[in-house]
Coordinates of C-alpha atoms in Angstrom, one line a residue:
M1 CA 0.0 0.0 0.0
E2 CA 1.6 3.3 -1.1
D3 CA 1.6 6.5 1.0
N4 CA 3.8 9.4 -0.1
G5 CA 6.5 7.0 -1.3
Y6 CA 6.4 4.8 1.8
R7 CA 4.9 1.3 2.1
K8 CA 3.6 -0.8 4.8
R9 CA 3.7 -4.6 4.6
K10 CA 2.9 -7.4 7.1
K11 CA 6.1 -9.1 6.1
L12 CA 8.9 -8.1 3.8
R13 CA 9.9 -10.5 1.0
Q14 CA 13.4 -11.8 1.6
N15 CA 16.1 -13.3 -0.7
G16 CA 15.8 -17.0 -0.2
V17 CA 19.6 -17.3 0.1
V18 CA 19.7 -15.0 3.1
G19 CA 19.2 -16.9 6.4
P20 CA 21.0 -17.8 9.6
L21 CA 23.4 -20.1 7.8
L22 CA 24.6 -17.3 5.5
T23 CA 27.4 -16.7 8.0
D24 CA 30.9 -17.7 8.9
L25 CA 31.4 -20.9 10.8
Y26 CA 33.1 -19.2 13.7
Q27 CA 30.0 -17.2 14.5
I28 CA 28.2 -20.5 15.4
T29 CA 31.2 -21.9 17.2
M30 CA 31.4 -18.7 19.3
A31 CA 27.7 -19.0 20.0
Y32 CA 28.2 -22.4 21.4
A33 CA 31.2 -21.3 23.5
Y34 CA 29.0 -18.4 24.8
W35 CA 26.2 -20.8 25.5
K36 CA 28.4 -23.4 27.2
S37 CA 30.0 -20.7 29.5
G38 CA 26.7 -19.5 30.7
K39 CA 26.4 -16.2 28.7
K40 CA 22.9 -16.7 27.4
K41 CA 21.7 -13.7 29.4
D42 CA 24.6 -11.4 28.7
V43 CA 23.5 -8.2 26.8
A44 CA 25.9 -6.6 24.3
V45 CA 26.0 -3.6 22.0
F46 CA 27.8 -3.7 18.6
D47 CA 28.6 -0.9 16.2
L48 CA 28.7 -1.5 12.4
F49 CA 30.9 1.1 10.7
F50 CA 33.6 1.5 8.1
R51 CA 37.0 3.2 8.5
Q52 CA 37.7 4.8 5.1
N53 CA 35.5 6.1 2.2
P54 CA 35.8 4.1 -1.0
F55 CA 37.2 5.2 -4.4
Q56 CA 39.6 7.8 -3.0
G57 CA 36.5 9.9 -2.3
E58 CA 35.2 11.6 0.8
F59 CA 31.6 10.3 1.0
T60 CA 29.8 7.0 1.1
I61 CA 26.1 6.1 0.5
F62 CA 24.5 3.9 3.1
A63 CA 22.5 1.1 1.6
G64 CA 21.3 -2.4 2.6
L65 CA 19.3 -1.5 5.7
E66 CA 16.0 -2.9 4.4
E67 CA 17.7 -6.2 3.6
C68 CA 19.0 -6.3 7.2
L69 CA 15.5 -5.7 8.6
K70 CA 14.1 -8.5 6.3
F71 CA 16.8 -10.8 7.8
L72 CA 15.8 -9.9 11.4
E73 CA 12.1 -10.4 10.5
N74 CA 12.7 -13.9 9.1
F75 CA 15.5 -15.0 11.4
H76 CA 14.9 -18.7 12.2
Y77 CA 16.9 -21.9 12.1
S78 CA 14.9 -24.4 10.0
E79 CA 14.7 -28.1 10.7
S80 CA 17.1 -28.7 7.8
D81 CA 19.5 -26.0 9.1
I82 CA 19.6 -27.8 12.5
I83 CA 20.2 -31.2 10.8
Y84 CA 23.0 -29.8 8.8
L85 CA 24.6 -28.1 11.8
K86 CA 24.4 -31.4 13.8
E87 CA 26.2 -33.1 10.9
T88 CA 28.8 -30.4 10.5
L89 CA 29.8 -29.3 14.0
P90 CA 31.8 -31.5 16.4
S91 CA 29.9 -34.4 17.9
T92 CA 30.8 -33.2 21.3
I93 CA 28.4 -30.3 21.1
E94 CA 25.5 -30.8 23.5
S95 CA 22.1 -31.5 21.9
E96 CA 20.5 -28.8 24.1
F97 CA 22.4 -26.2 22.2
F98 CA 20.6 -27.2 19.0
D99 CA 17.3 -26.9 20.8
Y100 CA 18.4 -23.4 21.8
L101 CA 19.1 -22.5 18.2
K102 CA 15.8 -24.0 17.0
N103 CA 13.9 -21.5 19.2
L104 CA 16.2 -18.5 18.6
T105 CA 14.6 -15.4 17.1
A106 CA 15.6 -11.7 16.9
K107 CA 12.7 -10.5 19.1
D108 CA 15.0 -9.3 21.8
V109 CA 17.3 -7.3 19.5
T110 CA 17.1 -3.6 19.1
V111 CA 18.5 -1.8 16.1
H112 CA 19.1 1.9 15.7
A113 CA 20.3 3.0 12.2
I114 CA 20.9 5.9 9.9
E115 CA 18.3 6.3 7.2
E116 CA 19.0 4.2 4.1
G117 CA 20.2 6.3 1.2
S118 CA 22.0 8.9 3.5
V119 CA 25.5 10.2 2.9
V120 CA 27.7 8.7 5.7
F121 CA 31.3 8.9 6.8
P122 CA 34.0 6.9 8.4
R123 CA 33.7 5.9 12.1
V124 CA 30.1 7.0 12.4
P125 CA 28.2 3.7 13.1
L126 CA 25.6 2.9 10.4
L127 CA 23.9 0.5 12.8
R128 CA 23.8 0.2 16.6
V129 CA 22.8 -3.4 17.5
E130 CA 21.8 -4.2 21.0
G131 CA 20.5 -7.4 22.6
P132 CA 21.4 -10.8 23.9
L133 CA 25.1 -11.5 23.2
I134 CA 24.6 -14.7 21.3
I135 CA 22.0 -13.5 18.9
V136 CA 23.7 -10.1 18.1
Q137 CA 27.0 -12.0 17.5
L138 CA 25.2 -14.3 15.1
L139 CA 24.0 -11.3 13.1
E140 CA 27.5 -10.0 12.3
T141 CA 28.5 -11.7 9.1
T142 CA 25.0 -11.5 7.5
F143 CA 24.7 -7.8 8.3
L144 CA 28.1 -7.1 6.9
T145 CA 27.4 -9.0 3.6
L146 CA 24.1 -7.2 3.2
I147 CA 25.6 -3.7 3.8
N148 CA 29.1 -3.8 2.5
F149 CA 28.4 -4.4 -1.2
A150 CA 25.1 -2.5 -1.2
S151 CA 26.8 0.6 0.2
L152 CA 29.8 0.3 -2.1
M153 CA 27.6 -0.2 -5.1
A154 CA 25.3 2.7 -4.3
T155 CA 28.4 5.0 -3.7
N156 CA 29.9 3.9 -7.0
A157 CA 26.7 4.7 -8.9
A158 CA 26.3 8.0 -7.1
R159 CA 29.9 9.0 -8.2
Y160 CA 29.0 8.1 -11.9
R161 CA 25.9 10.2 -11.6
I162 CA 27.9 13.2 -10.3
A163 CA 30.5 12.7 -13.1
A164 CA 27.8 12.5 -15.8
G165 CA 25.7 15.4 -14.6
K166 CA 21.9 15.6 -14.3
Q167 CA 21.1 15.8 -18.0
V168 CA 22.7 12.6 -19.1
S169 CA 20.9 9.2 -18.6
L170 CA 22.8 6.3 -17.0
L171 CA 21.9 2.7 -17.7
E172 CA 23.4 -0.3 -15.9
F173 CA 24.5 -3.0 -18.4
G174 CA 26.6 -5.2 -16.0
L175 CA 24.7 -8.4 -15.4
R176 CA 27.0 -10.6 -17.6
R177 CA 30.1 -9.2 -15.8
A178 CA 28.8 -9.3 -12.2
Q179 CA 30.0 -11.6 -9.5
G180 CA 27.2 -14.2 -10.0
P181 CA 23.5 -13.9 -10.1
D182 CA 23.1 -12.5 -6.6
G183 CA 25.8 -10.0 -7.3
G184 CA 24.1 -9.0 -10.5
L185 CA 20.8 -8.5 -8.9
S186 CA 22.3 -6.4 -6.1
A187 CA 24.3 -4.4 -8.5
S188 CA 21.2 -3.5 -10.5
R189 CA 19.2 -2.6 -7.4
Y190 CA 21.9 -0.4 -5.8
A191 CA 23.0 1.2 -9.1
Y192 CA 19.4 2.4 -9.3
V193 CA 19.5 3.6 -5.7
G194 CA 22.7 5.5 -6.5
G195 CA 21.2 7.4 -9.4
F196 CA 21.1 5.2 -12.5
D197 CA 18.0 5.5 -14.6
G198 CA 17.5 1.9 -15.7
T199 CA 19.0 -1.6 -16.1
S200 CA 19.3 -4.2 -18.8
N201 CA 18.6 -6.8 -16.1
V202 CA 15.1 -8.1 -16.7
L203 CA 14.8 -10.0 -13.4
A204 CA 15.8 -6.9 -11.5
G205 CA 13.1 -5.0 -13.4
K206 CA 10.6 -7.5 -12.3
L207 CA 11.7 -7.8 -8.6
F208 CA 12.5 -4.1 -7.9
N209 CA 10.3 -2.3 -10.5
I210 CA 13.4 -0.7 -12.1
P211 CA 13.0 0.6 -15.7
V212 CA 14.4 -2.0 -18.1
R213 CA 16.3 -0.8 -21.2
G214 CA 18.3 -2.4 -24.0
T215 CA 19.1 -2.4 -27.8
H216 CA 20.6 -5.5 -29.4
A217 CA 24.0 -7.2 -29.8
H218 CA 26.4 -7.1 -32.8
S219 CA 25.5 -10.7 -33.4
Y220 CA 22.0 -9.5 -34.4
I221 CA 23.5 -7.4 -37.2
T222 CA 26.0 -10.0 -38.4
S223 CA 23.2 -12.7 -38.5
F224 CA 21.9 -10.9 -41.7
T225 CA 24.1 -11.3 -44.8
G226 CA 22.0 -9.3 -47.2
T227 CA 18.5 -8.1 -48.0
H228 CA 17.6 -11.7 -49.2
D229 CA 17.5 -12.6 -45.4
L230 CA 14.4 -10.4 -45.0
H231 CA 11.4 -12.6 -44.7
T232 CA 9.1 -9.7 -43.8
K233 CA 9.6 -6.6 -45.8
T234 CA 6.4 -4.6 -45.1
L235 CA 5.2 -2.4 -42.3
R236 CA 1.8 -0.8 -41.8
H237 CA 1.4 2.9 -41.6
R238 CA 0.9 4.0 -38.0
V239 CA -2.3 6.0 -38.8
T240 CA -3.8 4.6 -42.0
G241 CA -2.9 0.9 -41.5
E242 CA -1.8 0.7 -45.1
E243 CA 1.1 -1.7 -45.8
H244 CA 4.3 -0.3 -47.3
D245 CA 7.4 -2.0 -48.7
M246 CA 10.0 -1.0 -46.1
L247 CA 13.0 -2.5 -48.1
T248 CA 12.3 -0.4 -51.2
L249 CA 11.6 2.7 -49.1
C250 CA 14.8 2.3 -47.1
Q251 CA 16.9 1.7 -50.2
E252 CA 15.5 4.9 -51.8
W253 CA 16.3 6.9 -48.6
R254 CA 19.8 5.5 -48.4
K255 CA 20.5 6.6 -52.0
E256 CA 19.0 10.0 -51.3
L257 CA 20.8 10.5 -48.0
A258 CA 24.2 9.4 -49.3
K259 CA 24.4 12.5 -51.5
H260 CA 23.9 14.8 -48.5
L261 CA 26.1 12.8 -46.1
E262 CA 29.0 12.8 -48.6
T263 CA 29.3 9.1 -48.8
L264 CA 28.5 6.3 -51.2
T265 CA 25.8 3.6 -50.9
E266 CA 28.5 1.1 -51.9
E267 CA 30.2 1.8 -48.5
A268 CA 27.1 0.7 -46.6
S269 CA 26.5 -3.0 -45.7
D270 CA 23.4 -4.5 -47.2
G271 CA 23.4 -7.1 -44.4
E272 CA 23.3 -4.3 -41.8
L273 CA 20.5 -2.5 -43.7
A274 CA 18.5 -5.8 -43.6
A275 CA 19.1 -6.2 -39.9
L276 CA 18.0 -2.6 -39.2
I277 CA 14.9 -3.0 -41.4
A278 CA 13.9 -6.2 -39.6
F279 CA 14.4 -4.5 -36.2
A280 CA 12.4 -1.5 -37.3
I281 CA 9.5 -3.8 -38.5
A282 CA 9.7 -5.6 -35.1
F283 CA 9.9 -2.4 -33.0
P284 CA 8.7 0.6 -35.1
D285 CA 8.2 2.6 -31.9
G286 CA 11.4 1.5 -30.3
F287 CA 14.0 1.9 -33.0
M288 CA 17.3 2.2 -31.1
V289 CA 20.2 0.3 -32.8
L290 CA 23.9 -0.3 -32.8
V291 CA 25.7 1.5 -35.7
D292 CA 29.3 0.3 -35.2
T293 CA 29.2 -3.3 -36.3
Y294 CA 31.1 -2.5 -39.5
D295 CA 34.0 -0.1 -39.5
V296 CA 34.5 1.3 -43.0
K297 CA 37.5 3.6 -43.1
R298 CA 38.8 5.6 -46.0
Y299 CA 42.1 7.1 -44.9
Y300 CA 43.0 8.4 -48.4
A301 CA 39.8 10.5 -48.4
V302 CA 40.9 12.0 -45.1
L303 CA 44.1 13.1 -46.5
L304 CA 42.7 14.4 -49.8
M305 CA 39.6 16.2 -48.5
H306 CA 41.3 17.4 -45.3
I307 CA 38.2 16.6 -43.3
F308 CA 37.3 14.1 -40.6
L309 CA 35.1 11.4 -42.0
F310 CA 32.7 9.6 -39.8
V311 CA 34.3 6.1 -39.6
H312 CA 31.0 4.4 -39.1
R313 CA 29.7 5.2 -42.6
S314 CA 27.7 2.0 -42.9
G315 CA 25.9 2.1 -39.7
L316 CA 25.0 5.8 -39.6
L317 CA 23.9 5.9 -43.2
N318 CA 21.8 2.8 -42.8
F319 CA 20.3 4.1 -39.6
C320 CA 19.2 7.4 -41.1
A321 CA 17.7 5.6 -44.1
V322 CA 15.6 3.4 -41.9
A323 CA 14.7 6.2 -39.6
M324 CA 13.5 8.3 -42.5
A325 CA 11.4 5.4 -43.8
L326 CA 9.8 5.0 -40.4
N327 CA 9.1 8.7 -40.4
N328 CA 7.2 8.3 -43.7
L329 CA 5.0 5.7 -42.0
G330 CA 4.2 7.8 -39.0
Y331 CA 6.9 6.5 -36.5
K332 CA 9.8 8.3 -34.9
A333 CA 13.2 6.5 -34.4
L334 CA 14.7 6.8 -30.9
G335 CA 18.5 6.9 -31.6
I336 CA 21.7 5.0 -31.9
R337 CA 24.2 3.2 -29.6
I338 CA 28.0 3.4 -30.2
D339 CA 30.0 0.7 -28.6
S340 CA 33.6 1.3 -29.9
G341 CA 36.0 4.0 -31.1
D342 CA 36.5 7.6 -30.1
L343 CA 33.2 8.2 -28.4
A344 CA 33.6 12.0 -28.1
Y345 CA 34.5 12.4 -31.8
L346 CA 31.9 9.9 -33.0
S347 CA 29.1 11.4 -30.9
N348 CA 29.8 14.8 -32.3
R349 CA 29.8 13.5 -35.9
A350 CA 26.6 11.7 -35.3
R351 CA 24.9 14.8 -33.8
E352 CA 26.1 16.8 -36.8
T353 CA 24.6 14.3 -39.1
F354 CA 21.3 14.3 -37.3
M355 CA 21.2 18.0 -37.4
L356 CA 22.0 18.1 -41.1
V357 CA 19.1 15.7 -41.8
A358 CA 16.8 17.6 -39.5
E359 CA 17.4 20.8 -41.3
K360 CA 17.3 19.4 -44.8
Y361 CA 14.0 17.7 -44.3
D362 CA 12.5 20.1 -41.7
L363 CA 12.3 17.4 -38.9
P364 CA 13.4 19.2 -35.6
W365 CA 13.0 16.0 -33.6
F366 CA 15.6 14.2 -35.8
A367 CA 18.3 16.6 -34.4
K368 CA 17.5 15.4 -30.9
L369 CA 17.8 11.7 -31.5
T370 CA 19.4 9.9 -28.5
I371 CA 23.0 8.9 -28.7
V372 CA 23.9 6.1 -26.3
A373 CA 27.6 5.2 -25.6
S374 CA 28.9 2.0 -24.1
N375 CA 32.4 0.3 -24.4
D376 CA 34.0 -0.4 -21.0
I377 CA 33.2 3.1 -19.6
N378 CA 34.4 4.1 -16.1
E379 CA 34.2 7.3 -14.1
E380 CA 37.4 8.7 -15.5
T381 CA 36.2 8.0 -19.1
I382 CA 33.1 10.2 -18.4
L383 CA 35.1 13.0 -16.9
S384 CA 37.5 12.9 -20.0
L385 CA 34.5 12.9 -22.4
N386 CA 33.1 15.9 -20.6
E387 CA 36.3 17.8 -21.2
Q388 CA 36.2 16.8 -24.9
G389 CA 32.7 18.2 -25.4
H390 CA 30.9 14.9 -26.2
K391 CA 27.3 14.8 -27.5
I392 CA 26.3 11.7 -25.7
D393 CA 22.8 11.5 -24.1
C394 CA 23.1 8.3 -22.3
F395 CA 25.9 6.0 -21.0
G396 CA 25.5 2.3 -20.7
I397 CA 27.9 1.1 -18.1
G398 CA 28.8 -2.4 -17.1
T399 CA 32.0 -4.0 -15.8
H400 CA 33.5 -1.0 -13.9
L401 CA 30.2 -0.2 -12.3
V402 CA 29.0 -3.6 -11.1
T403 CA 32.3 -5.1 -10.1
C404 CA 33.5 -1.8 -8.5
Q405 CA 36.9 -2.4 -10.1
R406 CA 38.4 0.7 -8.6
Q407 CA 37.8 -0.7 -5.1
P408 CA 36.2 -4.1 -4.7
A409 CA 35.2 -3.9 -1.0
L410 CA 34.1 -1.3 1.4
G411 CA 35.4 -2.8 4.6
C412 CA 32.6 -2.4 7.1
V413 CA 33.3 -3.9 10.5
Y414 CA 31.1 -5.0 13.4
K415 CA 32.7 -4.3 16.8
M416 CA 31.5 -4.9 20.4
V417 CA 31.4 -1.6 22.3
E418 CA 29.5 -2.6 25.4
I419 CA 28.7 -5.8 27.4
N420 CA 26.3 -5.9 30.3
G421 CA 26.5 -2.1 30.6
Q422 CA 30.3 -2.1 30.7
P423 CA 32.1 -0.3 27.8
R424 CA 34.5 -2.2 25.7
I425 CA 37.4 -0.9 23.6
K426 CA 39.6 -2.6 21.1
L427 CA 43.2 -1.4 21.2
S428 CA 45.6 -1.6 18.3
Q429 CA 49.1 -0.3 17.4
E430 CA 47.2 1.3 14.4
V431 CA 45.3 4.2 16.0
G432 CA 42.8 4.0 13.1
K433 CA 41.7 0.6 14.4
V434 CA 41.0 1.6 17.9
T435 CA 37.2 1.4 18.5
M436 CA 35.1 4.0 20.2
P437 CA 33.5 2.4 23.3
G438 CA 30.0 2.6 24.7
C439 CA 26.6 3.3 23.4
K440 CA 26.7 6.5 21.3
S441 CA 24.4 8.9 19.5
A442 CA 25.3 10.7 16.3
Y443 CA 24.3 14.2 15.0
R444 CA 25.0 16.1 11.8
L445 CA 25.7 19.8 12.4
Y446 CA 24.9 22.3 9.6
G447 CA 26.6 25.6 9.0
A448 CA 25.2 29.0 8.1
N449 CA 25.2 28.2 4.3
G450 CA 23.0 25.2 4.9
H451 CA 25.6 22.6 4.1
A452 CA 26.6 19.8 6.4
L453 CA 29.6 20.9 8.5
I454 CA 30.5 18.0 10.8
D455 CA 29.2 14.8 12.2
L456 CA 29.4 14.6 16.0
L457 CA 29.4 11.4 18.1
Q458 CA 28.4 11.7 21.7
R459 CA 27.8 9.3 24.6
S460 CA 24.1 8.3 24.6
V461 CA 23.7 9.8 28.1
E462 CA 24.7 13.3 26.9
N463 CA 22.2 16.0 26.0
P464 CA 22.0 16.5 22.2
P465 CA 23.6 19.6 20.7
Q466 CA 21.4 22.6 20.3
V467 CA 20.9 25.1 17.4
G468 CA 22.7 28.4 18.1
E469 CA 24.7 27.0 21.1
K470 CA 28.5 26.5 20.9
V471 CA 29.6 22.9 20.7
L472 CA 33.2 21.7 21.3
C473 CA 34.1 19.1 18.6
R474 CA 37.2 17.1 19.0
H475 CA 39.2 14.7 16.9
P476 CA 38.8 11.3 18.6
F477 CA 42.5 10.6 18.9
E478 CA 44.5 13.8 18.3
E479 CA 44.3 16.1 21.3
S480 CA 45.3 19.3 19.5
K481 CA 42.6 19.0 16.8
R482 CA 39.4 20.6 18.2
A483 CA 37.1 23.4 17.1
Y484 CA 33.9 25.1 18.3
V485 CA 30.8 24.9 16.1
I486 CA 27.6 26.9 16.4
P487 CA 25.1 24.9 14.3
T488 CA 22.2 26.4 12.4
C489 CA 20.6 23.0 12.2
V490 CA 21.1 19.8 14.1
E491 CA 20.1 16.5 12.5
E492 CA 19.8 13.4 14.7
L493 CA 21.1 10.6 12.6
Y494 CA 19.8 7.5 14.4
K495 CA 16.2 6.2 14.2
L496 CA 14.8 3.2 15.9
Y497 CA 14.2 0.6 13.2
W498 CA 13.8 -2.7 15.1
K499 CA 12.4 -3.5 18.6
D500 CA 10.3 -6.2 20.2
G501 CA 10.5 -8.3 17.0
K502 CA 8.9 -5.6 14.8
I503 CA 10.0 -3.0 12.3
C504 CA 9.4 0.4 13.9
Q505 CA 9.5 2.7 10.9
T506 CA 7.5 2.7 7.7
L507 CA 10.1 1.9 5.0
P508 CA 10.6 3.9 1.8
T509 CA 10.2 2.4 -1.6
L510 CA 13.2 1.9 -3.7
E511 CA 12.3 5.2 -5.4
G512 CA 12.2 6.9 -2.0
I513 CA 15.7 5.6 -1.1
R514 CA 16.9 6.8 -4.5
D515 CA 15.5 10.3 -3.9
R516 CA 17.1 10.3 -0.4
V517 CA 20.5 9.7 -2.0
Q518 CA 20.2 12.8 -4.1
T519 CA 18.7 14.9 -1.3
S520 CA 21.4 13.9 1.1
L521 CA 24.2 14.6 -1.4
K522 CA 22.9 18.1 -1.9
T523 CA 23.7 18.8 1.8
L524 CA 27.5 18.4 1.0
R525 CA 29.7 21.1 -0.4
Q526 CA 30.9 20.5 -3.9
D527 CA 34.5 20.2 -2.8
H528 CA 33.6 17.1 -0.7
K529 CA 32.1 15.5 -3.8
R530 CA 34.7 16.3 -6.5
N531 CA 36.6 13.5 -8.1
L532 CA 40.1 14.9 -7.7
N533 CA 41.5 15.7 -4.2
P534 CA 38.1 16.1 -2.5
T535 CA 38.1 18.0 0.8
P536 CA 37.8 15.5 3.8
Y537 CA 34.5 15.8 5.7
K538 CA 35.0 16.1 9.5
V539 CA 33.8 13.5 12.0
A540 CA 34.3 14.5 15.6
V541 CA 33.5 13.4 19.2
S542 CA 32.2 15.4 22.1
D543 CA 34.5 16.5 24.8
E544 CA 32.9 14.0 27.2
L545 CA 33.2 11.1 24.7
Y546 CA 36.8 12.1 24.0
N547 CA 37.7 11.9 27.7
F548 CA 35.7 8.7 28.1
I549 CA 37.7 7.0 25.2
H550 CA 41.1 8.1 26.5
D551 CA 40.4 7.2 30.2
L552 CA 39.3 3.7 29.1
W553 CA 42.3 3.5 26.8
L554 CA 44.7 4.1 29.6
Q555 CA 42.8 1.6 31.9
N556 CA 43.1 -1.2 29.3
A557 CA 46.6 -0.4 27.8
P558 CA 49.3 -2.6 29.4
I559 CA 52.1 -1.0 31.2
G560 CA 55.5 -2.0 29.8
E561 CA 58.6 -2.9 31.7
L562 CA 62.1 -2.0 30.8
F563 CA 65.1 -4.4 31.5

């Protein structure tokens, strides 16, 4: 049931692969050790966070929360799960432990989280998970696998969206290159969340209601060797219904257009023309085709005429001929896809050709035909094409997007920060790996210009910062780094999402999460979002939390002895 982009359901549909056994073995062996040592009633708090933004950037998009809530809602060891564990775990494990697992649910767990689709930063916990030690420990691996890739993927997509700008469409074409079917589905979903406009993944379209887009492969073109392969040559007029010979009409237009495009019909492939005619007859309202199957190059002409010739003479000429024939029958072509070569140059030549035809035949819409570019595109490719002044309307992006080739993992961690009301701290020789103990709250403080200024972590027992009141913000580990902030707006980052076995918030649709990404990104200054040398966003702790961390550090750090 829809309500302003939000939905209410009795139970969320869950990926069938996601269940209590989607975990590391040591989670279950730890659970038994906890159980055996009498820790069933111990209560723990865990923080899920990451230590560094991906892709050498200074922001991350939080995604995967809904999947975590589905997991909590459906958490249950089935009979077959118990049978498998009995067969797999050591025979010395007491049978009562399996009875305990059989009755285990997430009803006693409490989860506070940042809103899905929000911009987030290192060290600020995305989730705060509280509850019985055994169950919250068993959630670790599954939560991490549901959040790590989702957040990495959404962040990657958001970066592509920033690079491409608002006016260019982005399509995800990566299923065939993804890490398996589940990786492909997740990539399609979170690419859309991050700002992509559609996907080629049909199952993702069905499951997540994402717009599905596509053209055809080069094999479709090469499957036609000539016009004799056309078994159907006619198409009915859109208005009158009268049948017309498309082959003859297209051949006439190709001869006509060749004069104006300064090329020869002999340079165009008849097999390609046949393939495009067949596609147009099949999809007269959706004529979007590849034009670079055949590269026909005339280097001597370049030297003699001192002009750049459009290297895809066959595809572009054949496309325009079929598009004009469709126009005669009351249809409008959509555009072309270029999958190889110099994309900036070719897109400009294609746009010039479309404008020439539009002016010659008084068809303004022809000048605006869509130009789609693919061909192993990454973020840097788009930025370079921007500098070259491309005329591309849409990028189809696959491998670099869905595999996150620039950085294949986000590195979220899940750390205990409290047990039975007592704070816990993990110490390390690497200061960056020292955890911040205790139950914490998080706030985003905004400056006078309306942009997010700093994220502030406090102990949960502290009063929240107030608008217009001076707040001392400290670096968690460097004593001299501190500053006062007088916020014009204070945003509390955590909401209660799970308690007493129930989801506590109405959850946004995928569209709602997608909108949240763009709204949240707008709160950042442009220098935080730029591709090259972005300004680091500041995350601080309150004075009280700073002192709490360092007192506990001293209490737990061993005292050395010199000999």
